[in-house]
PDB file of C-alpha atoms in Angstrom:
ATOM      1  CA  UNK X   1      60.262 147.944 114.055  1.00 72.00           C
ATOM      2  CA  UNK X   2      61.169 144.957 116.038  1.00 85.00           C
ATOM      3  CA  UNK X   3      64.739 144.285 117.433  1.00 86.00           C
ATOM      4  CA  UNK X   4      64.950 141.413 114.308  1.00 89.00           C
ATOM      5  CA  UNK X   5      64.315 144.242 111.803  1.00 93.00           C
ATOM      6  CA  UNK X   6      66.084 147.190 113.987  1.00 94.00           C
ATOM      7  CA  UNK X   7      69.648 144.760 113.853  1.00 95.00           C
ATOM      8  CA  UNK X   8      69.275 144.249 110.267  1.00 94.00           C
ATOM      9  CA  UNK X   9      68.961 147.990 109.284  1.00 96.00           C
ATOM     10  CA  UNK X  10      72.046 148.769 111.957  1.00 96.00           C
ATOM     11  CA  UNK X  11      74.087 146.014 109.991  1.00 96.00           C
ATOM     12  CA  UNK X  12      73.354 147.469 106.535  1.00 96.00           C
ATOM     13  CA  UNK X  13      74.307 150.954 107.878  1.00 96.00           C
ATOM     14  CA  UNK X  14      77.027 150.025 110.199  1.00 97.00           C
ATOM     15  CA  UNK X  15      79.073 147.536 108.708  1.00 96.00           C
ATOM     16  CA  UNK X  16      82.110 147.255 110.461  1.00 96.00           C
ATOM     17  CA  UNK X  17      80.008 146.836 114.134  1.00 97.00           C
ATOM     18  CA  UNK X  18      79.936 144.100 115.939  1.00 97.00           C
ATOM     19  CA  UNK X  19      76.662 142.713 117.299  1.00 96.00           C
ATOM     20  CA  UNK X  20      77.020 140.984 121.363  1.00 94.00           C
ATOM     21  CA  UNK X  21      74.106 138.487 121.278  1.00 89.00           C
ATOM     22  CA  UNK X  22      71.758 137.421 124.552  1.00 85.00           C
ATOM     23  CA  UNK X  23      70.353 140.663 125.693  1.00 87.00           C
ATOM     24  CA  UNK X  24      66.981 142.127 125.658  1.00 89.00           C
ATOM     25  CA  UNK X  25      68.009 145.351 123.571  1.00 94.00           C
ATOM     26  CA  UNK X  26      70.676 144.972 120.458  1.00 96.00           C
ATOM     27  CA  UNK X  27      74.291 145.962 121.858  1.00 97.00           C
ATOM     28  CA  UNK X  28      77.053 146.865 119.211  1.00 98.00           C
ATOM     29  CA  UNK X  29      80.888 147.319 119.574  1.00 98.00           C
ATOM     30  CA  UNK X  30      82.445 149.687 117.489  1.00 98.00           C
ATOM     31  CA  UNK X  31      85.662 151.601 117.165  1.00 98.00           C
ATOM     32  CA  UNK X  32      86.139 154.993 118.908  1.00 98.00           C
ATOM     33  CA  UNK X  33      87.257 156.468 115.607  1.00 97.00           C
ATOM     34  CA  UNK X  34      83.265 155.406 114.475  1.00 97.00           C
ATOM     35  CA  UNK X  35      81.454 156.351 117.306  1.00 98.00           C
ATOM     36  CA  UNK X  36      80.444 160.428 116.372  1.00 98.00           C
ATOM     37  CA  UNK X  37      79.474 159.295 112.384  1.00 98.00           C
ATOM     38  CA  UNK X  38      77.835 156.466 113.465  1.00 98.00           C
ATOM     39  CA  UNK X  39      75.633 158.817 116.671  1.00 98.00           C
ATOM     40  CA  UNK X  40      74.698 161.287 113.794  1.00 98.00           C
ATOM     41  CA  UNK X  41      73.485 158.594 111.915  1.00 98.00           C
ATOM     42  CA  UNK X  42      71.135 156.813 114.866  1.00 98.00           C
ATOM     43  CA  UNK X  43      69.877 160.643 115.766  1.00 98.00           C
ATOM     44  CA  UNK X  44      69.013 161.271 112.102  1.00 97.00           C
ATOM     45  CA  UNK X  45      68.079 158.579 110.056  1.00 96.00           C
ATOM     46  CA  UNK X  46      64.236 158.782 109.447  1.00 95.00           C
ATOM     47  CA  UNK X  47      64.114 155.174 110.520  1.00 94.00           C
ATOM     48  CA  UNK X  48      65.968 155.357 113.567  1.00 96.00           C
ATOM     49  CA  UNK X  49      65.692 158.457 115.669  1.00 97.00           C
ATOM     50  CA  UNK X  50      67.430 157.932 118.431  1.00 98.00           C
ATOM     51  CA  UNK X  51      66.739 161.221 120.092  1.00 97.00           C
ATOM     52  CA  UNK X  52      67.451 160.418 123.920  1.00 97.00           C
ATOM     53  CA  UNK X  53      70.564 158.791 125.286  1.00 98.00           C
ATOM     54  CA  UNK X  54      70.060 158.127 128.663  1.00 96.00           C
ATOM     55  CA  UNK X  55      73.083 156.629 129.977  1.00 96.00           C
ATOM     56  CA  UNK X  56      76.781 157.100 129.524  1.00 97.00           C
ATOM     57  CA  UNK X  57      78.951 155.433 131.839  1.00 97.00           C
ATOM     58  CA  UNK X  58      82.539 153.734 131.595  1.00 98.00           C
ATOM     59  CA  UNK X  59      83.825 150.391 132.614  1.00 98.00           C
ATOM     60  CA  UNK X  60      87.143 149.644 134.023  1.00 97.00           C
ATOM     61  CA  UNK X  61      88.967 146.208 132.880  1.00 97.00           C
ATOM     62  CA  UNK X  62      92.018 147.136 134.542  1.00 95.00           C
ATOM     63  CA  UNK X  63      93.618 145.957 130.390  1.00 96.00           C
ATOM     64  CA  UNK X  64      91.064 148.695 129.012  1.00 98.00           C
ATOM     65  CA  UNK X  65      88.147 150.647 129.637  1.00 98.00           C
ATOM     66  CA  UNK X  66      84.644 150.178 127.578  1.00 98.00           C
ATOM     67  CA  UNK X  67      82.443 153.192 126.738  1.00 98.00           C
ATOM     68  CA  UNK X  68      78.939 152.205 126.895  1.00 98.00           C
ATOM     69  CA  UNK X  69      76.193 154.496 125.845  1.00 98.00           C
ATOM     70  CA  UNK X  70      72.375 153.427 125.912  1.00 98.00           C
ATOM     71  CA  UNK X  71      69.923 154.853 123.543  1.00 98.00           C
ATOM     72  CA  UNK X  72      66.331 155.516 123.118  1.00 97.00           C
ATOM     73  CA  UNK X  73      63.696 156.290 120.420  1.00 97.00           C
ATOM     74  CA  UNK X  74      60.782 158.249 122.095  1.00 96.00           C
ATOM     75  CA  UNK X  75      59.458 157.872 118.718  1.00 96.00           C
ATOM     76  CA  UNK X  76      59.493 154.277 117.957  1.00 95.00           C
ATOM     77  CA  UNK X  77      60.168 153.013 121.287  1.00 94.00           C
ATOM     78  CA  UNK X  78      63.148 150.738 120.627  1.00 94.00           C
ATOM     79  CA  UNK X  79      66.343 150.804 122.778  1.00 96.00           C
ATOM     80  CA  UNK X  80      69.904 149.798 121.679  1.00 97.00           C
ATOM     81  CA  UNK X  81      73.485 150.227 123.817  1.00 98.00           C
ATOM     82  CA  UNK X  82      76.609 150.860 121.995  1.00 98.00           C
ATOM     83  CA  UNK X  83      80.173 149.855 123.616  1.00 98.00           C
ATOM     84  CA  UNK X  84      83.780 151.406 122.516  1.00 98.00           C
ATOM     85  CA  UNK X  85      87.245 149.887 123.706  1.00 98.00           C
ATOM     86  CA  UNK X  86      89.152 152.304 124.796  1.00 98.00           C
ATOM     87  CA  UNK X  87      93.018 151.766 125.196  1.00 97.00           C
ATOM     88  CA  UNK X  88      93.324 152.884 129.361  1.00 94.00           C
ATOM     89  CA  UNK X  89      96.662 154.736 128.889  1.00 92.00           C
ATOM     90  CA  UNK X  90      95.244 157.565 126.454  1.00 95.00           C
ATOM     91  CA  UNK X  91      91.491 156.929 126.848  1.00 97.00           C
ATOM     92  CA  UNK X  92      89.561 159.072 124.485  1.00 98.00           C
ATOM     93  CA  UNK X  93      86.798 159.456 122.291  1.00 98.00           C
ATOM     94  CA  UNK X  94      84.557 162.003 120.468  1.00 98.00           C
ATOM     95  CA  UNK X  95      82.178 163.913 122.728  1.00 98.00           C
ATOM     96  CA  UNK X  96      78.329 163.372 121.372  1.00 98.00           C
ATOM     97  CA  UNK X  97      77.146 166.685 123.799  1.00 97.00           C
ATOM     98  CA  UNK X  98      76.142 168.589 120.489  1.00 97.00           C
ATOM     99  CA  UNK X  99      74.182 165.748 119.409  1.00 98.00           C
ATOM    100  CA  UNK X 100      72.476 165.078 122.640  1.00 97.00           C
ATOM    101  CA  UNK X 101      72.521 167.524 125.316  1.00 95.00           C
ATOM    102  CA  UNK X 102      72.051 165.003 128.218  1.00 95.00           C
ATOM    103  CA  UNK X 103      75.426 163.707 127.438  1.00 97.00           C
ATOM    104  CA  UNK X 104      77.378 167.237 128.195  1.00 96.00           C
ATOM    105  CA  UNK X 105      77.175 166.006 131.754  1.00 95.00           C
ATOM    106  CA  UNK X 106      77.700 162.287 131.702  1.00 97.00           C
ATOM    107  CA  UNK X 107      80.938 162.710 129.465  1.00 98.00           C
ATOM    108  CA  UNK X 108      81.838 165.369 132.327  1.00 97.00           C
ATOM    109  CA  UNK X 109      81.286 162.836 135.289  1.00 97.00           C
ATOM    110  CA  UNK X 110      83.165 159.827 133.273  1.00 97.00           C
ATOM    111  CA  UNK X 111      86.093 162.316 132.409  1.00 97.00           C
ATOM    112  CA  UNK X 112      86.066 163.068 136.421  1.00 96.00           C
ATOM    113  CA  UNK X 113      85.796 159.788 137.258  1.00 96.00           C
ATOM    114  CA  UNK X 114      87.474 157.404 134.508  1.00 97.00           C
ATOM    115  CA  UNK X 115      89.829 160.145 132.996  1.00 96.00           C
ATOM    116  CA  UNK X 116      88.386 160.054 129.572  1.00 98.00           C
ATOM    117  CA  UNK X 117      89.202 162.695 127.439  1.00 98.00           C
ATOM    118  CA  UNK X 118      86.102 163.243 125.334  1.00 98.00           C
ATOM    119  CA  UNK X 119      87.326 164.873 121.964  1.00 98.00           C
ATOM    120  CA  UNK X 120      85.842 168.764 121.264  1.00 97.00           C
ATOM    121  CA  UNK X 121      83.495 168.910 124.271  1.00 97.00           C
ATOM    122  CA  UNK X 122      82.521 171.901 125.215  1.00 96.00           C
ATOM    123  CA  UNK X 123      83.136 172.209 129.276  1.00 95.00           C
ATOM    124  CA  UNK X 124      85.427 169.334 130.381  1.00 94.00           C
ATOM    125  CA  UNK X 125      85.886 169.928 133.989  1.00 92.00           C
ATOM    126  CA  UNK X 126      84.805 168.670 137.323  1.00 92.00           C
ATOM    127  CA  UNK X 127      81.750 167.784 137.919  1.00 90.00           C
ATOM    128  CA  UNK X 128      81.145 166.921 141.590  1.00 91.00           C
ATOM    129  CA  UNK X 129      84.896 166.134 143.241  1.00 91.00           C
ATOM    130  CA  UNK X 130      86.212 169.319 144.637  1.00 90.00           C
ATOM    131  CA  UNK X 131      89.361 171.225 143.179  1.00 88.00           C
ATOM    132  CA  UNK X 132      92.564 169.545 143.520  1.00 87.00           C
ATOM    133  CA  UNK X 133      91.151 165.804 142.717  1.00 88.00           C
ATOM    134  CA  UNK X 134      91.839 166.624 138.518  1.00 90.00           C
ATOM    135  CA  UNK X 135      93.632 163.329 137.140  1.00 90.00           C
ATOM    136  CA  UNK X 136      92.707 161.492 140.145  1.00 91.00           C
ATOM    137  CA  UNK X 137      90.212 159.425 138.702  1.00 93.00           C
ATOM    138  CA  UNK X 138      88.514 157.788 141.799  1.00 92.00           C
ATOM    139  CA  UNK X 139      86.551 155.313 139.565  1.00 93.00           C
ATOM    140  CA  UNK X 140      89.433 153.350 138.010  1.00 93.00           C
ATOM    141  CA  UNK X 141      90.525 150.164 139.696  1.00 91.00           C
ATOM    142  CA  UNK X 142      94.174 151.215 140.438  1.00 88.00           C
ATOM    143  CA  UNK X 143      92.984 154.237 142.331  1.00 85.00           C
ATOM    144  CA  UNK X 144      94.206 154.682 145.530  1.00 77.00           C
ATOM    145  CA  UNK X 145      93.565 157.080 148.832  1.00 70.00           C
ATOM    146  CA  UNK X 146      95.900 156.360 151.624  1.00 66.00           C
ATOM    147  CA  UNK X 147      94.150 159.090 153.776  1.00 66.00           C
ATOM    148  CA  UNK X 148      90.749 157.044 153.598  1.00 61.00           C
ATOM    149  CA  UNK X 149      92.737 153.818 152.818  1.00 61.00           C
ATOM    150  CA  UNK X 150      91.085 152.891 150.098  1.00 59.00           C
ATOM    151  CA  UNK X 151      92.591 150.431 147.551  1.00 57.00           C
ATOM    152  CA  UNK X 152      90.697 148.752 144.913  1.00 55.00           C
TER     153      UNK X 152
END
């Protein structure tokens, strides 16, 4: 399935997505109140399988933070990325960790490093930063470290 049939299908099941046009793989905004029906679906639809996500990261807007999650079928071999608006003063959204494993760790390091609460995951602690840096969130761009005098 080419990226012409693979956006039509998406449409059909995901109706209230949004498609960003330009890039080499289909990207889609949805709501965060979507985003764990809609994973279920792109793991188990027959035509889909989308059985590897391979990147989870977060970007900061300073007005809101975006969710961005990129997605593979080993099986069919097509790629898509999925972004979620998050509102930056209560940033949250369901965890996906018991639909693929990989992301048990990402949501972990963007929770460390963003402050995202991700909904029912299993271990949401820190990942790499040592005790005391919980709610720090080094990764947003109003963080600030007077020892190292960092300011972004």
């Amino acid at each position: 399935m080419g990226n012409d049939e693979l956006k039509i299908k998406l449409a059909e099941l995901f109706p209230k997505a949004t498609f960003e046009e330009g890039a080499e793989w289909i990207q889609m905004q949805i709501e965060p109140s979507d985003w764990l029906p809609m994973a279920q679906t792109l793991r188990q639809d027959a035509s889909l399988q989308f059985d590897y996500l391979f990147c989870l990261t977060c970007v900061d807007w300073k007005t809101h933070l975006t969710m961005v999650y990129h997605l593979s079928s080993t099986i069919f071999r097509h790629n898509i990325v999925i972004k979620s608006k998050l509102n930056r003063s209560k940033a949250e959204i369901e965890s996906v960790s018991s639909i693929w494993r990989t992301a048990e760790f990402h949501e972990r390091e963007v929770y460390e490093m963003f402050g995202v609460h991700f909904l029912h995951h299993p271990d949401l602690r820190l990942l790499i930063l040592p005790d005391g840096w919980e709610g720090k969130n080094p990764l947003l761009k109003d963080f600030e470290d007077p020892i190292n005098m960092i300011k972004l």
